[in-house]
Each structure stands twice: as structure tokens, then as C-alpha cells.
Amino acid sequence: MSATPRFVAHLHLHGPLTADRYEEVLDLLTGITPKVAAVPPDAVQLDLTGALRYFDRDPYELLQLARLRIVALYGIETSAGLGPNRMVAAMAAASAAPGRTVHVGSRPDAAAAWLRPRPVAALPGVGKATATSLARYGLHTIGQIADLPPATLQRILGAGPARALADRARGIDVQPVAPHAPAERLSADHVLDRDCLDPAQHHAAVLALAEQIGIRLRDARQVTGTLTLTVRYADRSSSTRTRRLPEPTAHSPALAATALGMLASLGLQRARVRAYALRAEHLADQDTAHHQLLLDPADERARAAEAASDRARRKFGPAAVRPGTLANHRTGPGG
């Protein structure tokens, strides 16, 4: 049985980048996949494999969504590589012109075929001394290394380095994309195709973001104590509001009430809005949080219905259940 294909993206961020803005980009990308790894000072890697079903997009489309959100929310241009593992994605990104994506296919032989004509020095771990040693034997390309008998390569480099180099030359890299620490924040965003002046659409967009945050928190068995809403306008300026919740929660109606309260405080009646972002902060384990008992049957029914909806989504997909107020609102990539 063949292994499930992996889809890893490597993004280079172009232009001035402060430490705070870099953190904001990392937070933004966790809205697409939790498997986000920082590559300081100006790059980031994403494992898109587990996010494909949620967004119902292929890997290339999902990567373009990530790039669109970065430029729409922060004005940062990117170049990118997409491949079956971290090494190939990083090499593809290094060969991409600013604003472009180099896509290496997911077929088992695609990475090796893409690597073959490239100089051996392009492989990670091949420094000037190693490249010079290989050149003495007429080995200049990655394809020549891949074709070399293992015993011959071992005589040149030694057993350990030879095995590592042979794997890389064949496009093999089993290291996962893993965050350096558990997520402390969780973000969701909504980028519009065109400027929006309609208060009803503003309301629906923020309500949808609160619903997304709630679902993801409950799936991760976490709660949040603080929400931050950012609204970006057509001229790329933005407004931000932050509020603490009455108690840490993952209950979507409670999140929505706080998020919509922040939206109302912005007074967007005549604003030309291009994007929204909602961030949950001060995350904690659900089992450590205390819920104030309201002795309200309606609240208990709402939480029971929410739990049933979560079970249906896990079984049938994220679009299986939606609040009636969002029936006509397009969520997910780009909308």
C-alpha cells in the first residue's frame, strides 16, 4: 500500500519584516493549517496535507490562498515552493522568482526528476568542500549523484555522509513540518474579492470567523480568553479591537457575541472593507477551564446542539452543518 502523499509549502516573505509582523504572518497561516514552522528570518513552511479536505482545494490553490491572504492583510509579497517534503519545497522556493510559485508534483518520481539537472551544491548539506570533492570525480549534478552506486559514493565521502546525500539526491526527506511550540494563538480570516460597503456582509463575515474559531478550538479541546478583530480597508489601512471574554470558552455564540461587539465599535457604515481577521489568544486546555453554570435550559440545549453539529462535521465534512444565519455566506478560501 502506497504512502499518503504529503504537500509541503515553503514561503519566502519579501520586503521589510519586523519581528512582530513575522509573528502575525505565522498566526495568520495557522488559520490554514496548524502545521506551521518558522524559518527565520523571512521564511515559513506549511504542511498543507491535512487542510485540503477542510478547504476543498488542491495543494496549489491552497498555497495561493495563503499568499493572497498575506498580501491582502499585510501587503507582503511572497515567492513559494510546493513539493512532497520540506527539502524539495525549500529548494523549489529558492528557485522561484518573487511573486511566483514553483510546484514540484506529488508523484513518487516527480521530485527526483525535478532535482536531476540541478547542481549538486543546491542540495542542503553540500558545502563548498563537498562539492569540490565530488567535482574531482566529474559529479556536478544531482542526477549524477542519484545514479552513482552506493559503494562508489561511500568511497568518496564515507558511509554516513554518502547515505544522507544519496537520499537527498533522490528527493527523500522524512522530517515533518512541526511547530517549535504548541500554538498559543489561533487565527481565521476572510478576504473579499472586491471592496464591501454592506454592513450586513460585515456582520456575516465576522460571524463566520467566530464560527470557524469555535469549531477549531473545540476540535483541539481548547478554549480562548481573548479575541482580537482586525479589519483591513481598500487603502490597506486597518483597525484593530481586542476584548477579553467573560470566561474562557470555545462556545461559538459566546465568541460571536464578543466579535460582533468589536465590529459594532468600529462603526463601518461607510467603510470600504477588503478583509477581516479574527484571532483567539490566551488559549488553554478545555479540561482546565471552568464554565459558569447558568441554570438555563436554553444554554444547555445550545451547547448540546453544538456538540452534535461538531460530530456531524467530523463525520461528513466541514460543510455538513452551518448556522442558518450563514446559509448564503461563502466561507473558506478567498470568501
PDB file of C-alpha atoms in Angstrom, residues 94-273:
ATOM      1  CA  ALA A  94      14.773  29.167  -3.660  1.00  0.00           C
ATOM      2  CA  SER A  95      14.375  28.838  -7.435  1.00  0.00           C
ATOM      3  CA  ALA A  96      11.124  30.839  -7.583  1.00  0.00           C
ATOM      4  CA  ALA A  97      11.155  34.442  -8.780  1.00  0.00           C
ATOM      5  CA  PRO A  98       9.444  36.991  -6.491  1.00  0.00           C
ATOM      6  CA  GLY A  99       5.697  36.680  -6.814  1.00  0.00           C
ATOM      7  CA  ARG A 100       5.874  33.191  -8.350  1.00  0.00           C
ATOM      8  CA  THR A 101       5.364  29.611  -7.186  1.00  0.00           C
ATOM      9  CA  VAL A 102       7.419  26.615  -8.296  1.00  0.00           C
ATOM     10  CA  HIS A 103       5.309  23.466  -7.997  1.00  0.00           C
ATOM     11  CA  VAL A 104       7.027  20.079  -7.869  1.00  0.00           C
ATOM     12  CA  GLY A 105       4.497  17.281  -8.441  1.00  0.00           C
ATOM     13  CA  SER A 106       3.488  14.719  -5.836  1.00  0.00           C
ATOM     14  CA  ARG A 107       4.144  11.609  -7.949  1.00  0.00           C
ATOM     15  CA  PRO A 108       6.813   9.336  -6.408  1.00  0.00           C
ATOM     16  CA  ASP A 109       9.276  10.131  -9.200  1.00  0.00           C
ATOM     17  CA  ALA A 110       8.442  13.827  -9.618  1.00  0.00           C
ATOM     18  CA  ALA A 111      10.866  15.179  -7.006  1.00  0.00           C
ATOM     19  CA  ALA A 112      13.778  13.078  -8.288  1.00  0.00           C
ATOM     20  CA  ALA A 113      13.065  14.157 -11.874  1.00  0.00           C
ATOM     21  CA  TRP A 114      12.925  17.834 -10.887  1.00  0.00           C
ATOM     22  CA  LEU A 115      16.181  17.554  -8.942  1.00  0.00           C
ATOM     23  CA  ARG A 116      18.220  15.707 -11.626  1.00  0.00           C
ATOM     24  CA  PRO A 117      19.543  18.652 -13.695  1.00  0.00           C
ATOM     25  CA  ARG A 118      20.287  20.896 -10.717  1.00  0.00           C
ATOM     26  CA  PRO A 119      23.821  21.452  -9.411  1.00  0.00           C
ATOM     27  CA  VAL A 120      24.820  19.205  -6.547  1.00  0.00           C
ATOM     28  CA  ALA A 121      25.673  22.278  -4.461  1.00  0.00           C
ATOM     29  CA  ALA A 122      21.953  23.124  -4.386  1.00  0.00           C
ATOM     30  CA  LEU A 123      21.297  20.187  -2.046  1.00  0.00           C
ATOM     31  CA  PRO A 124      21.129  21.003   1.682  1.00  0.00           C
ATOM     32  CA  GLY A 125      24.295  19.990   3.492  1.00  0.00           C
ATOM     33  CA  VAL A 126      26.531  20.177   0.423  1.00  0.00           C
ATOM     34  CA  GLY A 127      29.090  22.870   1.144  1.00  0.00           C
ATOM     35  CA  LYS A 128      31.970  24.099  -0.958  1.00  0.00           C
ATOM     36  CA  ALA A 129      34.370  21.374   0.231  1.00  0.00           C
ATOM     37  CA  THR A 130      31.944  18.530  -0.536  1.00  0.00           C
ATOM     38  CA  ALA A 131      31.044  19.982  -3.923  1.00  0.00           C
ATOM     39  CA  THR A 132      34.743  20.301  -4.787  1.00  0.00           C
ATOM     40  CA  SER A 133      35.401  16.666  -3.786  1.00  0.00           C
ATOM     41  CA  LEU A 134      32.530  15.440  -5.951  1.00  0.00           C
ATOM     42  CA  ALA A 135      33.610  17.618  -8.880  1.00  0.00           C
ATOM     43  CA  ARG A 136      37.009  15.888  -8.930  1.00  0.00           C
ATOM     44  CA  TYR A 137      35.133  12.726  -9.924  1.00  0.00           C
ATOM     45  CA  GLY A 138      33.047  14.511 -12.562  1.00  0.00           C
ATOM     46  CA  LEU A 139      29.951  14.660 -10.333  1.00  0.00           C
ATOM     47  CA  HIS A 140      28.326  18.036 -10.929  1.00  0.00           C
ATOM     48  CA  THR A 141      24.568  17.405 -10.970  1.00  0.00           C
ATOM     49  CA  ILE A 142      22.117  15.866  -8.524  1.00  0.00           C
ATOM     50  CA  GLY A 143      21.115  13.295 -11.136  1.00  0.00           C
ATOM     51  CA  GLN A 144      24.699  12.049 -11.341  1.00  0.00           C
ATOM     52  CA  ILE A 145      24.713  11.524  -7.568  1.00  0.00           C
ATOM     53  CA  ALA A 146      21.384   9.669  -7.712  1.00  0.00           C
ATOM     54  CA  ASP A 147      22.741   7.317 -10.404  1.00  0.00           C
ATOM     55  CA  LEU A 148      26.007   6.582  -8.617  1.00  0.00           C
ATOM     56  CA  PRO A 149      26.392   3.118  -6.992  1.00  0.00           C
ATOM     57  CA  PRO A 150      26.257   3.463  -3.176  1.00  0.00           C
ATOM     58  CA  ALA A 151      29.691   1.862  -2.730  1.00  0.00           C
ATOM     59  CA  THR A 152      31.304   4.427  -5.034  1.00  0.00           C
ATOM     60  CA  LEU A 153      29.762   7.359  -3.192  1.00  0.00           C
ATOM     61  CA  GLN A 154      30.840   5.864   0.138  1.00  0.00           C
ATOM     62  CA  ARG A 155      34.466   5.679  -1.030  1.00  0.00           C
ATOM     63  CA  ILE A 156      34.354   9.385  -1.862  1.00  0.00           C
ATOM     64  CA  LEU A 157      32.514  10.731   1.200  1.00  0.00           C
ATOM     65  CA  GLY A 158      32.349   7.980   3.812  1.00  0.00           C
ATOM     66  CA  ALA A 159      29.385   5.797   4.751  1.00  0.00           C
ATOM     67  CA  GLY A 160      27.241   8.234   6.783  1.00  0.00           C
ATOM     68  CA  PRO A 161      27.514  11.311   4.531  1.00  0.00           C
ATOM     69  CA  ALA A 162      27.091   9.125   1.437  1.00  0.00           C
ATOM     70  CA  ARG A 163      23.784   7.656   2.650  1.00  0.00           C
ATOM     71  CA  ALA A 164      22.409  11.097   3.559  1.00  0.00           C
ATOM     72  CA  LEU A 165      23.456  12.613   0.236  1.00  0.00           C
ATOM     73  CA  ALA A 166      22.039   9.691  -1.775  1.00  0.00           C
ATOM     74  CA  ASP A 167      18.647  10.105  -0.074  1.00  0.00           C
ATOM     75  CA  ARG A 168      18.586  13.832  -0.741  1.00  0.00           C
ATOM     76  CA  ALA A 169      19.568  13.323  -4.379  1.00  0.00           C
ATOM     77  CA  ARG A 170      16.506  11.091  -4.764  1.00  0.00           C
ATOM     78  CA  GLY A 171      14.249  13.697  -3.142  1.00  0.00           C
ATOM     79  CA  ILE A 172      13.842  11.818   0.138  1.00  0.00           C
ATOM     80  CA  ASP A 173      13.200  13.821   3.318  1.00  0.00           C
ATOM     81  CA  VAL A 174      11.089  12.303   6.100  1.00  0.00           C
ATOM     82  CA  GLN A 175      11.373  15.188   8.579  1.00  0.00           C
ATOM     83  CA  PRO A 176       7.902  16.560   9.430  1.00  0.00           C
ATOM     84  CA  VAL A 177       6.837  20.198   9.462  1.00  0.00           C
ATOM     85  CA  ALA A 178       6.318  20.736  13.181  1.00  0.00           C
ATOM     86  CA  PRO A 179       5.785  23.955  15.144  1.00  0.00           C
ATOM     87  CA  HIS A 180       8.517  24.714  17.645  1.00  0.00           C
ATOM     88  CA  ALA A 181       5.935  25.021  20.422  1.00  0.00           C
ATOM     89  CA  PRO A 182       2.215  24.397  20.929  1.00  0.00           C
ATOM     90  CA  ALA A 183       0.045  27.091  19.380  1.00  0.00           C
ATOM     91  CA  GLU A 184      -0.634  29.984  21.715  1.00  0.00           C
ATOM     92  CA  ARG A 185      -2.934  31.752  19.262  1.00  0.00           C
ATOM     93  CA  LEU A 186      -5.365  30.704  16.571  1.00  0.00           C
ATOM     94  CA  SER A 187      -6.489  32.830  13.619  1.00  0.00           C
ATOM     95  CA  ALA A 188      -9.152  32.818  10.925  1.00  0.00           C
ATOM     96  CA  ASP A 189      -9.530  35.380   8.144  1.00  0.00           C
ATOM     97  CA  HIS A 190     -11.847  36.319   5.297  1.00  0.00           C
ATOM     98  CA  VAL A 191     -10.520  38.109   2.195  1.00  0.00           C
ATOM     99  CA  LEU A 192     -13.045  39.643  -0.199  1.00  0.00           C
ATOM    100  CA  ASP A 193     -12.847  39.619  -3.988  1.00  0.00           C
ATOM    101  CA  ARG A 194     -13.933  43.273  -4.032  1.00  0.00           C
ATOM    102  CA  ASP A 195     -14.414  46.130  -1.583  1.00  0.00           C
ATOM    103  CA  CYS A 196     -17.516  45.814   0.589  1.00  0.00           C
ATOM    104  CA  LEU A 197     -19.706  48.630   1.961  1.00  0.00           C
ATOM    105  CA  ASP A 198     -22.621  46.471   3.141  1.00  0.00           C
ATOM    106  CA  PRO A 199     -22.983  46.289   6.965  1.00  0.00           C
ATOM    107  CA  ALA A 200     -24.919  43.035   6.629  1.00  0.00           C
ATOM    108  CA  GLN A 201     -21.964  41.432   4.843  1.00  0.00           C
ATOM    109  CA  HIS A 202     -19.593  42.746   7.510  1.00  0.00           C
ATOM    110  CA  HIS A 203     -21.806  41.112  10.133  1.00  0.00           C
ATOM    111  CA  ALA A 204     -21.979  37.791   8.259  1.00  0.00           C
ATOM    112  CA  ALA A 205     -18.193  37.698   7.649  1.00  0.00           C
ATOM    113  CA  VAL A 206     -17.313  38.225  11.316  1.00  0.00           C
ATOM    114  CA  LEU A 207     -19.989  35.770  12.434  1.00  0.00           C
ATOM    115  CA  ALA A 208     -18.481  33.153  10.084  1.00  0.00           C
ATOM    116  CA  LEU A 209     -14.995  33.783  11.508  1.00  0.00           C
ATOM    117  CA  ALA A 210     -16.277  33.319  15.060  1.00  0.00           C
ATOM    118  CA  GLU A 211     -17.897  30.042  13.985  1.00  0.00           C
ATOM    119  CA  GLN A 212     -14.618  28.852  12.405  1.00  0.00           C
ATOM    120  CA  ILE A 213     -12.626  29.750  15.520  1.00  0.00           C
ATOM    121  CA  GLY A 214     -15.135  27.949  17.737  1.00  0.00           C
ATOM    122  CA  ILE A 215     -15.041  24.755  15.671  1.00  0.00           C
ATOM    123  CA  ARG A 216     -11.260  24.649  15.594  1.00  0.00           C
ATOM    124  CA  LEU A 217     -10.969  25.336  19.326  1.00  0.00           C
ATOM    125  CA  ARG A 218     -13.408  22.542  20.146  1.00  0.00           C
ATOM    126  CA  ASP A 219     -11.651  20.133  17.773  1.00  0.00           C
ATOM    127  CA  ALA A 220      -8.377  20.905  19.599  1.00  0.00           C
ATOM    128  CA  ARG A 221     -10.101  20.731  23.021  1.00  0.00           C
ATOM    129  CA  GLN A 222      -9.015  24.287  23.785  1.00  0.00           C
ATOM    130  CA  VAL A 223     -10.671  27.477  24.981  1.00  0.00           C
ATOM    131  CA  THR A 224      -9.747  31.118  24.471  1.00  0.00           C
ATOM    132  CA  GLY A 225      -9.774  34.040  26.861  1.00  0.00           C
ATOM    133  CA  THR A 226      -9.277  36.913  24.380  1.00  0.00           C
ATOM    134  CA  LEU A 227     -10.373  37.781  20.849  1.00  0.00           C
ATOM    135  CA  THR A 228      -8.777  40.319  18.502  1.00  0.00           C
ATOM    136  CA  LEU A 229     -10.597  41.558  15.392  1.00  0.00           C
ATOM    137  CA  THR A 230      -8.681  43.270  12.570  1.00  0.00           C
ATOM    138  CA  VAL A 231     -10.457  44.897   9.633  1.00  0.00           C
ATOM    139  CA  ARG A 232      -8.371  45.931   6.625  1.00  0.00           C
ATOM    140  CA  TYR A 233      -9.643  48.564   4.223  1.00  0.00           C
ATOM    141  CA  ALA A 234      -9.276  49.131   0.486  1.00  0.00           C
ATOM    142  CA  ASP A 235      -6.382  51.579   1.043  1.00  0.00           C
ATOM    143  CA  ARG A 236      -4.540  48.866   3.112  1.00  0.00           C
ATOM    144  CA  SER A 237      -5.018  50.728   6.378  1.00  0.00           C
ATOM    145  CA  SER A 238      -6.617  48.746   9.181  1.00  0.00           C
ATOM    146  CA  SER A 239      -8.457  48.917  12.502  1.00  0.00           C
ATOM    147  CA  THR A 240      -7.986  46.504  15.402  1.00  0.00           C
ATOM    148  CA  ARG A 241     -10.017  45.812  18.525  1.00  0.00           C
ATOM    149  CA  THR A 242      -9.206  43.391  21.369  1.00  0.00           C
ATOM    150  CA  ARG A 243     -11.558  42.187  24.094  1.00  0.00           C
ATOM    151  CA  ARG A 244     -11.332  39.683  26.908  1.00  0.00           C
ATOM    152  CA  LEU A 245     -14.164  37.197  27.110  1.00  0.00           C
ATOM    153  CA  PRO A 246     -16.274  36.979  30.282  1.00  0.00           C
ATOM    154  CA  GLU A 247     -14.823  33.476  30.743  1.00  0.00           C
ATOM    155  CA  PRO A 248     -12.535  31.244  28.655  1.00  0.00           C
ATOM    156  CA  THR A 249     -14.712  29.444  26.115  1.00  0.00           C
ATOM    157  CA  ALA A 250     -14.937  27.661  22.764  1.00  0.00           C
ATOM    158  CA  HIS A 251     -18.727  28.157  22.529  1.00  0.00           C
ATOM    159  CA  SER A 252     -19.437  29.759  19.156  1.00  0.00           C
ATOM    160  CA  PRO A 253     -22.348  32.012  20.288  1.00  0.00           C
ATOM    161  CA  ALA A 254     -20.167  33.474  23.062  1.00  0.00           C
ATOM    162  CA  LEU A 255     -17.319  34.072  20.612  1.00  0.00           C
ATOM    163  CA  ALA A 256     -19.706  35.592  18.091  1.00  0.00           C
ATOM    164  CA  ALA A 257     -21.198  37.976  20.652  1.00  0.00           C
ATOM    165  CA  THR A 258     -17.766  39.332  21.540  1.00  0.00           C
ATOM    166  CA  ALA A 259     -16.581  39.528  17.921  1.00  0.00           C
ATOM    167  CA  LEU A 260     -19.736  41.304  16.760  1.00  0.00           C
ATOM    168  CA  GLY A 261     -19.433  43.715  19.667  1.00  0.00           C
ATOM    169  CA  MET A 262     -15.945  44.675  18.445  1.00  0.00           C
ATOM    170  CA  LEU A 263     -17.268  45.032  14.892  1.00  0.00           C
ATOM    171  CA  ALA A 264     -20.026  47.371  16.081  1.00  0.00           C
ATOM    172  CA  SER A 265     -17.473  49.509  17.923  1.00  0.00           C
ATOM    173  CA  LEU A 266     -15.653  50.190  14.629  1.00  0.00           C
ATOM    174  CA  GLY A 267     -18.643  51.945  13.027  1.00  0.00           C
ATOM    175  CA  LEU A 268     -18.077  50.666   9.491  1.00  0.00           C
ATOM    176  CA  GLN A 269     -21.242  52.068   7.895  1.00  0.00           C
ATOM    177  CA  ARG A 270     -19.356  53.773   5.036  1.00  0.00           C
ATOM    178  CA  ALA A 271     -16.016  51.904   5.166  1.00  0.00           C
ATOM    179  CA  ARG A 272     -14.702  50.083   2.100  1.00  0.00           C
ATOM    180  CA  VAL A 273     -13.591  46.793   3.625  1.00  0.00           C
TER     181      VAL A 273
END
